[in-house]
Amino acid sequence: MSQLDISCGLDFSVTPDLQACLTQALHSNFSFIVVPIVHPRFRRQHVLNTGKVGGFTRSDMILSPQDWTSRLVGKLSPYLSVDSDVPLIRQRHQDCLNEELSYCRGLGLPAIMLSLTGEKSNNLARILQSYYESCHHPSLIWAKVPLVNTNLRSVKNYEENDTSSNETWIWWSKFHERLDYDKRVGVVLEISADLPSQQLLRRWLGEPVKAVIVPTSIFHNNKKGYPVLSRAHQELVVSMVEHEAQVIVTGARRHKLEFYLQYLHRLWERRPNPADDPMLSYARGWEDYLQIPLQPLADNLDTHTYNVFEKDPVKYDQYQKAIAKALLDLQKKQILKEPRTIISNCTENEEFGQGDGDTEKNKRTITVMVLGAGRGPLVRATLNAADITNTKVKVIAVEKNPCAVVVLAAQARELWRGRDVTVIPGDMRHINLTPKADIIVSELLGSWGDNELSPECLDGAAGLLKPGGISIPSAYSSYVAPISSPRLWAAAKVAVSGTTVQHDKNLETLWVVYMQNKHDIADTKLVFSFEHPARGHKDHEGQEISDYRGLPLTDNRRSTTLSWIVEQDNVMHGFGGYFDCKLYGDEMISIVPSTHSPGMISWFPVFIPIKTPLRVQKGEKITATFWRCVDTRRVWYEWIVEIGNRITPLHNCNGRSSEMLL
Amino acid sequence: MSQLDISCGLDFSVTPDLQACLTQALHSNFSFIVVPIVHPRFRRQHVLNTGKVGGFTRSDMILSPQDWTSRLVGKLSPYLSVDSDVPLIRQRHQDCLNEELSYCRGLGLPAIMLSLTGEKSNNLARILQSYYESCHHPSLIWAKVPLVNTNLRSVKNYEENDTSSNETWIWWSKFHERLDYDKRVGVVLEISADLPSQQLLRRWLGEPVKAVIVPTSIFHNNKKGYPVLSRAHQELVVSMVEHEAQVIVTGARRHKLEFYLQYLHRLWERRPNPADDPMLSYARGWEDYLQIPLQPLADNLDTHTYNVFEKDPVKYDQYQKAIAKALLDLQKKQILKEPRTIISNCTENEEFGQGDGDTEKNKRTITVMVLGAGRGPLVRATLNAADITNTKVKVIAVEKNPCAVVVLAAQARELWRGRDVTVIPGDMRHINLTPKADIIVSELLGSWGDNELSPECLDGAAGLLKPGGISIPSAYSSYVAPISSPRLWAAAKVAVSGTTVQHDKNLETLWVVYMQNKHDIADTKLVFSFEHPARGHKDHEGQEISDYRGLPLTDNRRSTTLSWIVEQDNVMHGFGGYFDCKLYGDEMISIVPSTHSPGMISWFPVFIPIKTPLRVQKGEKITATFWRCVDTRRVWYEWIVEIGNRITPLHNCNGRSSEMLL
């Protein structure tokens, strides 16, 4: 269902004249209709009992085969109680349920709706799992729960509401857990007149809400007599539809059907415009779509990837600002620290720092190395920054990707003619250049900061930088927040890497994904930090240790233990992972949600799954440990999560499932 | 290590003159020696630093290569604290630990001992997992924990003891959990002067205790001055050795080494003789060895299997008694119910029931059908019972296995000449015989009762029995108890079925196994019951429903929910499964531990694993639901376990991993 247009359905089972209502619903352009599934053996209902699948006998009421497989949602008999305590009822209802399911299978319905009425759903989930195991074209399962358990609600206040709303979330959540968070299983929320707190409503946004049921009873009439919703209900419906829920109108017909439909469409069209964030349009279609992180060090990027990244409207602006600041700071330093050098070079040093008036020869040339120059965006940023700050720069572009080197060399020849740009093909870790750089500029960060091996590359290139030189970026950090997302977890579990599905590997891997259908269980916290130029280990006497090349011996292994207190019952499926980065001075780039650089599109976050989702209760503590491991050939992460007495397996032990190659 | 002889080791690291002690230990015939592993870089110890792996330079002290790989246990440096809160210590100790591990790898030691000193072991477990991932011939890991955490113990009473003993069990248990209950990882218990309660000691019998450490300080001197242990310590050591633990003597040498060794050997030899239970000798060598349950219905048994089962010294005696009772009861019934029939047949009916005096023609012939006669043990039991009760029987032996039919026919020709024995080849469910049987006798039970499809076979053969006839067995039930057994769970997980390891399938399968290294978490409870002849379903008017052959329409599907309150912290790995069976009257056979038929060897219990072991705390409730599912071609079990908020996946959904073919 497109997010651009609201998709509305009608549950017309409440009206006595089903056929007439069905006709009307189709004529009113409702997208789909919810019909009761009653096995032909029990001929009490008439709609589905014509014996002619794919059509009705009355001439005014024809359903095409496409309608049957796309516009009808089957509703299982609500009285079925397969988790009854009475063995006989359990067994009989199970037989009935299986008959209804196999009737749905015969009809080829796109979805089947059933009602959850309590926390007990072991047998129901078991029967549905068998249905999925034995069915070639299984329908989606829509499990209906009330937003608030009205049976419980005696006192009408928010706290009570929240308790009974939490309860129905638990019905759904346990049911879904019993089906191993199958992505074919979604929830349908039956909206009530009273709504629970925002916190509880937000939690539902992490669940796969397939539809919201809006009873006609919660509409009230506006001045002109048309049915409208309260402000709170409007917001709820719109936010659910934004998360791809459909809308089902149900209940007694108090108005012409078209009125409800027209109102809902107007509501959707009138919704507050999404902010003019380029990310929103850029990410459309990529919501919750998992991608394997790039390995730009091990693999050479292709032209498509460069095309995408170079389009970022924000990132290179930030780099340009940072480079400009660094250039200015170096100029100032030159005045302060190297007066004698400057005196020997020029006679007008009192004019230094004023910029415009300087002649070329008055200025020392500042050497800027762009490490991993790709097709040159940072070279451009450097040249722009030099122009703006009126600095004389020598740019050395180092690039290991031979294809990109060709493009760089062509640009140096054609575009940057007259500028001092040198292209050096090679791996920054293994080349030696003189003169050393005053500034090294790189963009080696992945969605989780160091996960594209920026620390290893920059430490390996430390010999290219003058002592006291500037690295842009100068520091970066990774962050995580525990999240609930059945959708992302189920997607990761069955994601195909290569030709085979490898459940174990898939849940020990970082996934790059524009996360939409998720809920943050707790705050985002810092994981690992890195600084450049990096300081080496110190020996017992406090001296920095150097390696055979004289570079500081750094240790980029890390381990961090984080904990969070949970404020609401939830199920944890993994972590959202982010980074921020200090380029230079106060010039930052960030994809941490609270500080996200507006409009920057280069990075989607990462989803870090856990193998076994963990149910957490309000007040419990989540403790997670992350390790960044390094050996001579590769870098990888391991992680483990503990909640109370429960502990996940160690993820990605020895990098068995995912690694970044050095 | 053989269970017949106690295997003792020596931890001599406490004495200053290692080499002398090593010589003495080997000369005293200790099986193995625990030696500190110190990397050659740190030359503080001398034993392992000769640079000549496989031998010592001193002529009196030669270790052969075999000794190195079988008699030396490496002890990692006890100060290593890789789970320290201080990042620097953590990292440095991790480097040291890895060096010691790789030195052990170089030496090829059979086992490596390390000390657990607290609940925190995430990083330790992680490093060991990496060691296992990257090592071709990994050593066993022995994790040493004190039986009682003496650091905690301020007050010396049992309750305190139990708290601090529970604590060290948790250290071990969490460590083992973090290693996914790897079967290469065992525990070494350091015995203290004070012992915790029996309940806590029993729990350790479910753990893979590789060795018990007996400090010389807990020996005291007997009248003759030799070192001896207290009664309680003796029992503990013997019970541990019975569970295949070895013994390590450690601490200050207060006596000649031989004295300790000799005492321990005497202790083992003097232990109370194992009861003269044929099961014990029969099961020797099969302890904790997993077997896939037989499918005698789908597969024909082979001669080896018949050989084993026919040897049971108890089962056929019980059958014979049951058949005899049934024959006598039928005779009595004949007198009571069929006087007229009998009158018409004979004139001396007043003498009926006295037995000896009856002539052949006085007695009605009782038809006994042996269904699934195999090679004839139940035919023999029937003929014996007839002889004992002086009854005239017509025996009809039905058998589907063509090979067994050959043997049966030969016996009928040779052995049972003159007796009325007819052999009918065929499947009891699909044959029709007249006259009908007064008694049907069968032995179709598996280790979990109905799991070899006795209900389906006997219901299918119901047409062979006269109305009101007797089925032997007349009823049977399956039972389960939740158990802790890292060993069985780890064995099931990696068991090879066919050529590939299928973790998922293996943990959704029943395993037949003589369980030894397990601990019952709670009582044994009834799961499913079946009776024969079975009653059919009743319709709305209370009439039994029949199938097309006129047989009662039975429903052998079952589902049962059981719950247990846990009395001690534990980890649940699955269930022990058993059955009992009422043959006739009060003649029973049982493999339920509390009522096990003495000496009956035909059935080992079943182990029913759960996919994810669940940690349970004292007072928590375990709730398990079992389903027996039936379709037209097969029967299977499904199960699910809940503890508090945690729930296992549904096991064996739709029989995907294990099934019994009809």
mmCIF file of C-alpha atoms in Angstrom, chain A residues 130-382:
data_model
loop_
_atom_site.group_PDB
_atom_site.id
_atom_site.type_symbol
_atom_site.label_atom_id
_atom_site.label_comp_id
_atom_site.label_asym_id
_atom_site.label_seq_id
_atom_site.Cartn_x
_atom_site.Cartn_y
_atom_site.Cartn_z
ATOM 1 C CA SER A 130 1.537 -25.196 11.283
ATOM 2 C CA TYR A 131 -0.548 -23.279 8.767
ATOM 3 C CA TYR A 132 2.549 -21.385 7.661
ATOM 4 C CA GLU A 133 4.627 -24.563 7.573
ATOM 5 C CA SER A 134 2.144 -26.340 5.351
ATOM 6 C CA CYS A 135 0.913 -23.568 3.058
ATOM 7 C CA HIS A 136 2.480 -22.477 -0.215
ATOM 8 C CA HIS A 137 0.790 -19.106 -0.509
ATOM 9 C CA PRO A 138 -0.025 -18.229 3.060
ATOM 10 C CA SER A 139 -2.090 -15.148 3.757
ATOM 11 C CA LEU A 140 -0.886 -12.438 6.063
ATOM 12 C CA ILE A 141 -2.179 -12.815 9.588
ATOM 13 C CA TRP A 142 -3.677 -9.702 11.127
ATOM 14 C CA ALA A 143 -4.119 -10.038 14.867
ATOM 15 C CA LYS A 144 -6.672 -7.603 16.184
ATOM 16 C CA VAL A 145 -6.238 -6.175 19.671
ATOM 17 C CA PRO A 146 -8.010 -3.306 21.347
ATOM 18 C CA LEU A 147 -5.778 -0.310 22.035
ATOM 19 C CA VAL A 148 -7.217 -0.325 25.550
ATOM 20 C CA ASN A 149 -8.607 -3.416 27.230
ATOM 21 C CA THR A 150 -12.035 -2.047 28.038
ATOM 22 C CA ASN A 151 -12.879 -5.090 30.141
ATOM 23 C CA LEU A 152 -10.316 -4.005 32.665
ATOM 24 C CA ARG A 153 -11.144 -0.347 32.676
ATOM 25 C CA SER A 154 -13.277 0.533 35.640
ATOM 26 C CA VAL A 155 -11.839 3.920 36.499
ATOM 27 C CA LYS A 156 -11.362 6.300 33.615
ATOM 28 C CA ASN A 157 -8.026 7.921 34.153
ATOM 29 C CA TYR A 158 -4.759 7.867 32.331
ATOM 30 C CA GLU A 159 -2.987 5.518 34.653
ATOM 31 C CA GLU A 160 -5.735 2.924 34.389
ATOM 32 C CA ASN A 161 -5.780 3.397 30.673
ATOM 33 C CA ASP A 162 -2.084 2.766 30.513
ATOM 34 C CA THR A 163 -2.330 -0.427 32.520
ATOM 35 C CA SER A 164 -5.039 -1.843 30.317
ATOM 36 C CA SER A 165 -3.327 -0.612 27.208
ATOM 37 C CA ASN A 166 -0.057 -2.161 28.295
ATOM 38 C CA GLU A 167 -1.978 -5.369 28.770
ATOM 39 C CA THR A 168 -3.231 -5.567 25.207
ATOM 40 C CA TRP A 169 0.262 -4.794 23.964
ATOM 41 C CA ILE A 170 1.419 -7.808 25.960
ATOM 42 C CA TRP A 171 -1.283 -9.968 24.323
ATOM 43 C CA TRP A 172 0.028 -8.988 20.939
ATOM 44 C CA SER A 173 3.693 -9.077 21.848
ATOM 45 C CA LYS A 174 3.545 -12.571 23.348
ATOM 46 C CA PHE A 175 1.516 -13.825 20.421
ATOM 47 C CA HIS A 176 4.058 -12.418 18.019
ATOM 48 C CA GLU A 177 6.929 -13.818 20.081
ATOM 49 C CA ARG A 178 5.309 -17.269 19.915
ATOM 50 C CA LEU A 179 5.356 -16.921 16.138
ATOM 51 C CA ASP A 180 9.045 -15.979 16.327
ATOM 52 C CA TYR A 181 8.200 -12.426 15.179
ATOM 53 C CA ASP A 182 7.196 -13.753 11.783
ATOM 54 C CA LYS A 183 7.064 -10.853 9.370
ATOM 55 C CA ARG A 184 3.876 -12.194 7.815
ATOM 56 C CA VAL A 185 2.112 -11.550 11.094
ATOM 57 C CA GLY A 186 0.954 -8.036 11.902
ATOM 58 C CA VAL A 187 -1.272 -6.318 14.374
ATOM 59 C CA VAL A 188 -4.523 -4.431 13.888
ATOM 60 C CA LEU A 189 -5.253 -1.847 16.539
ATOM 61 C CA GLU A 190 -8.830 -1.191 17.480
ATOM 62 C CA ILE A 191 -8.940 2.450 18.489
ATOM 63 C CA SER A 192 -11.061 3.393 21.466
ATOM 64 C CA ALA A 193 -12.667 6.681 22.455
ATOM 65 C CA ASP A 194 -10.110 7.118 25.254
ATOM 66 C CA LEU A 195 -6.465 6.998 24.314
ATOM 67 C CA PRO A 196 -3.506 5.922 26.448
ATOM 68 C CA SER A 197 -0.430 8.069 27.020
ATOM 69 C CA GLN A 198 1.902 9.164 24.246
ATOM 70 C CA GLN A 199 4.598 6.851 25.574
ATOM 71 C CA LEU A 200 2.377 3.826 25.051
ATOM 72 C CA LEU A 201 1.235 5.024 21.647
ATOM 73 C CA ARG A 202 4.841 5.492 20.567
ATOM 74 C CA ARG A 203 5.638 1.910 21.515
ATOM 75 C CA TRP A 204 3.048 0.728 19.001
ATOM 76 C CA LEU A 205 4.985 2.560 16.294
ATOM 77 C CA GLY A 206 7.701 -0.068 16.743
ATOM 78 C CA GLU A 207 5.230 -2.871 16.034
ATOM 79 C CA PRO A 208 4.106 -3.977 12.571
ATOM 80 C CA VAL A 209 0.720 -2.260 12.706
ATOM 81 C CA LYS A 210 -1.045 -3.364 9.540
ATOM 82 C CA ALA A 211 -4.243 -1.469 10.156
ATOM 83 C CA VAL A 212 -6.090 0.648 12.673
ATOM 84 C CA ILE A 213 -9.757 0.044 13.223
ATOM 85 C CA VAL A 214 -11.722 3.252 13.635
ATOM 86 C CA PRO A 215 -15.231 2.529 14.916
ATOM 87 C CA THR A 216 -17.869 4.865 13.601
ATOM 88 C CA SER A 217 -18.818 5.508 17.226
ATOM 89 C CA ILE A 218 -15.699 7.591 17.874
ATOM 90 C CA PHE A 219 -16.491 9.946 15.018
ATOM 91 C CA HIS A 220 -18.550 12.929 16.005
ATOM 92 C CA ASN A 221 -20.404 15.347 13.792
ATOM 93 C CA ASN A 222 -18.988 18.687 12.838
ATOM 94 C CA LYS A 223 -21.094 21.771 12.342
ATOM 95 C CA LYS A 224 -22.085 20.690 8.880
ATOM 96 C CA GLY A 225 -23.078 17.271 10.146
ATOM 97 C CA TYR A 226 -20.172 15.366 8.652
ATOM 98 C CA PRO A 227 -18.294 12.707 10.678
ATOM 99 C CA VAL A 228 -14.954 13.926 12.057
ATOM 100 C CA LEU A 229 -12.387 12.732 14.617
ATOM 101 C CA SER A 230 -10.999 14.526 17.660
ATOM 102 C CA ARG A 231 -7.558 16.106 17.359
ATOM 103 C CA ALA A 232 -5.890 13.260 19.342
ATOM 104 C CA HIS A 233 -7.528 10.606 17.202
ATOM 105 C CA GLN A 234 -6.542 12.456 14.050
ATOM 106 C CA GLU A 235 -2.920 12.503 15.133
ATOM 107 C CA LEU A 236 -2.976 8.841 16.049
ATOM 108 C CA VAL A 237 -4.507 7.807 12.733
ATOM 109 C CA VAL A 238 -2.083 9.925 10.728
ATOM 110 C CA SER A 239 0.986 8.667 12.599
ATOM 111 C CA MET A 240 -0.130 5.080 12.104
ATOM 112 C CA VAL A 241 -0.755 5.630 8.404
ATOM 113 C CA GLU A 242 2.683 7.205 8.137
ATOM 114 C CA HIS A 243 3.965 3.883 9.448
ATOM 115 C CA GLU A 244 2.090 2.150 6.622
ATOM 116 C CA ALA A 245 -0.971 1.134 8.549
ATOM 117 C CA GLN A 246 -4.264 0.975 6.707
ATOM 118 C CA VAL A 247 -7.520 2.209 8.156
ATOM 119 C CA ILE A 248 -10.587 0.071 8.712
ATOM 120 C CA VAL A 249 -13.913 1.738 9.365
ATOM 121 C CA THR A 250 -16.235 -0.397 11.408
ATOM 122 C CA GLY A 251 -19.415 -0.220 13.445
ATOM 123 C CA ALA A 252 -22.910 1.044 12.928
ATOM 124 C CA ARG A 253 -23.351 3.100 9.804
ATOM 125 C CA ARG A 254 -24.354 6.568 10.968
ATOM 126 C CA HIS A 255 -23.494 8.340 7.754
ATOM 127 C CA LYS A 256 -23.101 7.536 4.121
ATOM 128 C CA LEU A 257 -20.017 5.375 3.767
ATOM 129 C CA GLU A 258 -18.392 7.848 1.401
ATOM 130 C CA PHE A 259 -18.327 10.483 4.122
ATOM 131 C CA TYR A 260 -15.993 8.423 6.327
ATOM 132 C CA LEU A 261 -13.768 7.635 3.417
ATOM 133 C CA GLN A 262 -13.654 11.231 2.196
ATOM 134 C CA TYR A 263 -12.908 12.498 5.690
ATOM 135 C CA LEU A 264 -10.016 10.057 6.148
ATOM 136 C CA HIS A 265 -8.575 10.986 2.785
ATOM 137 C CA ARG A 266 -8.830 14.668 3.619
ATOM 138 C CA LEU A 267 -7.163 13.998 6.971
ATOM 139 C CA TRP A 268 -4.245 12.373 5.242
ATOM 140 C CA GLU A 269 -3.891 15.114 2.667
ATOM 141 C CA ARG A 270 -4.141 17.834 5.301
ATOM 142 C CA ARG A 271 -1.457 16.271 7.496
ATOM 143 C CA PRO A 272 1.389 18.546 8.546
ATOM 144 C CA ASN A 273 3.916 18.567 5.718
ATOM 145 C CA PRO A 274 6.927 16.431 6.437
ATOM 146 C CA ALA A 275 9.869 18.731 7.159
ATOM 147 C CA ASP A 276 11.854 19.669 4.084
ATOM 148 C CA ASP A 277 14.514 17.176 5.055
ATOM 149 C CA PRO A 278 16.292 15.808 1.980
ATOM 150 C CA MET A 279 16.753 12.597 3.987
ATOM 151 C CA LEU A 280 13.020 11.923 3.884
ATOM 152 C CA SER A 281 12.773 12.029 0.130
ATOM 153 C CA TYR A 282 16.154 10.390 -0.325
ATOM 154 C CA ALA A 283 15.230 7.485 1.980
ATOM 155 C CA ARG A 284 11.800 6.854 0.510
ATOM 156 C CA GLY A 285 11.550 3.227 -0.475
ATOM 157 C CA TRP A 286 14.509 2.288 1.701
ATOM 158 C CA GLU A 287 12.544 2.156 4.936
ATOM 159 C CA ASP A 288 13.579 -0.886 6.988
ATOM 160 C CA TYR A 289 15.498 -2.313 4.037
ATOM 161 C CA LEU A 290 18.649 -4.049 5.266
ATOM 162 C CA GLN A 291 21.974 -3.587 3.501
ATOM 163 C CA ILE A 292 25.341 -5.115 4.234
ATOM 164 C CA PRO A 293 27.824 -2.393 5.233
ATOM 165 C CA LEU A 294 30.339 -1.373 2.608
ATOM 166 C CA GLN A 295 33.970 -2.341 2.997
ATOM 167 C CA PRO A 296 35.656 0.491 1.095
ATOM 168 C CA LEU A 297 39.074 -0.636 2.331
ATOM 169 C CA ALA A 298 38.826 -4.244 1.143
ATOM 170 C CA ASP A 299 36.661 -3.535 -1.887
ATOM 171 C CA ASN A 300 36.977 -0.663 -4.322
ATOM 172 C CA LEU A 301 33.819 1.403 -4.506
ATOM 173 C CA ASP A 302 32.053 1.595 -7.832
ATOM 174 C CA THR A 303 30.858 4.604 -9.708
ATOM 175 C CA HIS A 304 27.259 4.314 -8.519
ATOM 176 C CA THR A 305 28.359 4.492 -4.920
ATOM 177 C CA TYR A 306 30.536 7.537 -5.586
ATOM 178 C CA ASN A 307 27.598 9.142 -7.416
ATOM 179 C CA VAL A 308 25.363 8.723 -4.386
ATOM 180 C CA PHE A 309 27.811 9.936 -1.791
ATOM 181 C CA GLU A 310 29.062 12.920 -3.732
ATOM 182 C CA LYS A 311 25.501 14.216 -3.881
ATOM 183 C CA ASP A 312 25.356 14.822 -0.158
ATOM 184 C CA PRO A 313 24.287 18.463 0.192
ATOM 185 C CA VAL A 314 25.704 18.867 3.680
ATOM 186 C CA LYS A 315 28.703 16.680 4.298
ATOM 187 C CA TYR A 316 31.189 18.438 1.990
ATOM 188 C CA ASP A 317 29.998 21.848 3.145
ATOM 189 C CA GLN A 318 30.907 20.806 6.657
ATOM 190 C CA TYR A 319 34.269 19.517 5.487
ATOM 191 C CA GLN A 320 34.891 22.751 3.619
ATOM 192 C CA LYS A 321 34.133 24.813 6.716
ATOM 193 C CA ALA A 322 36.360 22.590 8.828
ATOM 194 C CA ILE A 323 39.224 22.794 6.350
ATOM 195 C CA ALA A 324 38.845 26.554 6.130
ATOM 196 C CA LYS A 325 39.033 26.880 9.911
ATOM 197 C CA ALA A 326 42.071 24.654 10.021
ATOM 198 C CA LEU A 327 43.766 26.704 7.346
ATOM 199 C CA LEU A 328 43.071 29.918 9.221
ATOM 200 C CA ASP A 329 44.326 28.417 12.463
ATOM 201 C CA LEU A 330 47.521 27.302 10.754
ATOM 202 C CA GLN A 331 48.040 30.772 9.381
ATOM 203 C CA LYS A 332 47.664 32.205 12.888
ATOM 204 C CA LYS A 333 50.047 29.630 14.272
ATOM 205 C CA GLN A 334 52.595 30.553 11.660
ATOM 206 C CA ILE A 335 52.525 34.150 12.864
ATOM 207 C CA LEU A 336 52.781 33.204 16.475
ATOM 208 C CA LYS A 337 55.212 30.318 16.355
ATOM 209 C CA GLU A 338 57.357 30.798 13.306
ATOM 210 C CA PRO A 339 58.090 34.494 13.109
ATOM 211 C CA ARG A 340 61.724 33.904 12.321
ATOM 212 C CA THR A 341 61.005 31.528 9.511
ATOM 213 C CA ILE A 342 58.541 33.948 8.088
ATOM 214 C CA ILE A 343 60.920 36.873 8.447
ATOM 215 C CA SER A 344 63.481 35.065 6.454
ATOM 216 C CA ASN A 345 60.920 34.466 3.760
ATOM 217 C CA CYS A 346 59.277 37.824 3.515
ATOM 218 C CA THR A 347 59.510 41.352 4.705
ATOM 219 C CA GLU A 348 55.860 42.155 5.170
ATOM 220 C CA ASN A 349 55.047 39.812 7.958
ATOM 221 C CA GLU A 350 53.121 42.498 9.844
ATOM 222 C CA GLU A 351 50.434 42.132 7.220
ATOM 223 C CA PHE A 352 49.944 38.479 7.963
ATOM 224 C CA GLY A 353 46.508 37.440 9.055
ATOM 225 C CA GLN A 354 44.787 40.211 7.187
ATOM 226 C CA GLY A 355 44.306 37.914 4.272
ATOM 227 C CA ASP A 356 43.277 39.931 1.261
ATOM 228 C CA GLY A 357 46.353 42.069 1.074
ATOM 229 C CA ASP A 358 48.828 39.188 1.111
ATOM 230 C CA THR A 359 50.728 38.336 -1.960
ATOM 231 C CA GLU A 360 51.353 34.762 -2.931
ATOM 232 C CA LYS A 361 54.934 34.741 -1.878
ATOM 233 C CA ASN A 362 54.059 36.205 1.518
ATOM 234 C CA LYS A 363 52.346 32.990 2.498
ATOM 235 C CA ARG A 364 53.798 29.712 3.349
ATOM 236 C CA THR A 365 52.178 26.979 1.304
ATOM 237 C CA ILE A 366 50.104 24.682 3.451
ATOM 238 C CA THR A 367 50.234 21.038 2.435
ATOM 239 C CA VAL A 368 46.872 19.296 2.602
ATOM 240 C CA MET A 369 46.732 15.601 1.936
ATOM 241 C CA VAL A 370 43.393 14.133 1.046
ATOM 242 C CA LEU A 371 43.631 10.494 2.097
ATOM 243 C CA GLY A 372 41.159 8.335 0.233
ATOM 244 C CA ALA A 373 40.296 11.074 -2.212
ATOM 245 C CA GLY A 374 37.871 8.981 -4.250
ATOM 246 C CA ARG A 375 36.760 11.027 -7.225
ATOM 247 C CA GLY A 376 37.815 14.258 -5.561
ATOM 248 C CA PRO A 377 35.021 15.844 -3.526
ATOM 249 C CA LEU A 378 37.402 16.576 -0.651
ATOM 250 C CA VAL A 379 39.960 17.976 -3.091
ATOM 251 C CA ARG A 380 37.285 20.366 -4.292
ATOM 252 C CA ALA A 381 36.370 21.213 -0.705
ATOM 253 C CA THR A 382 40.022 21.897 0.072
#
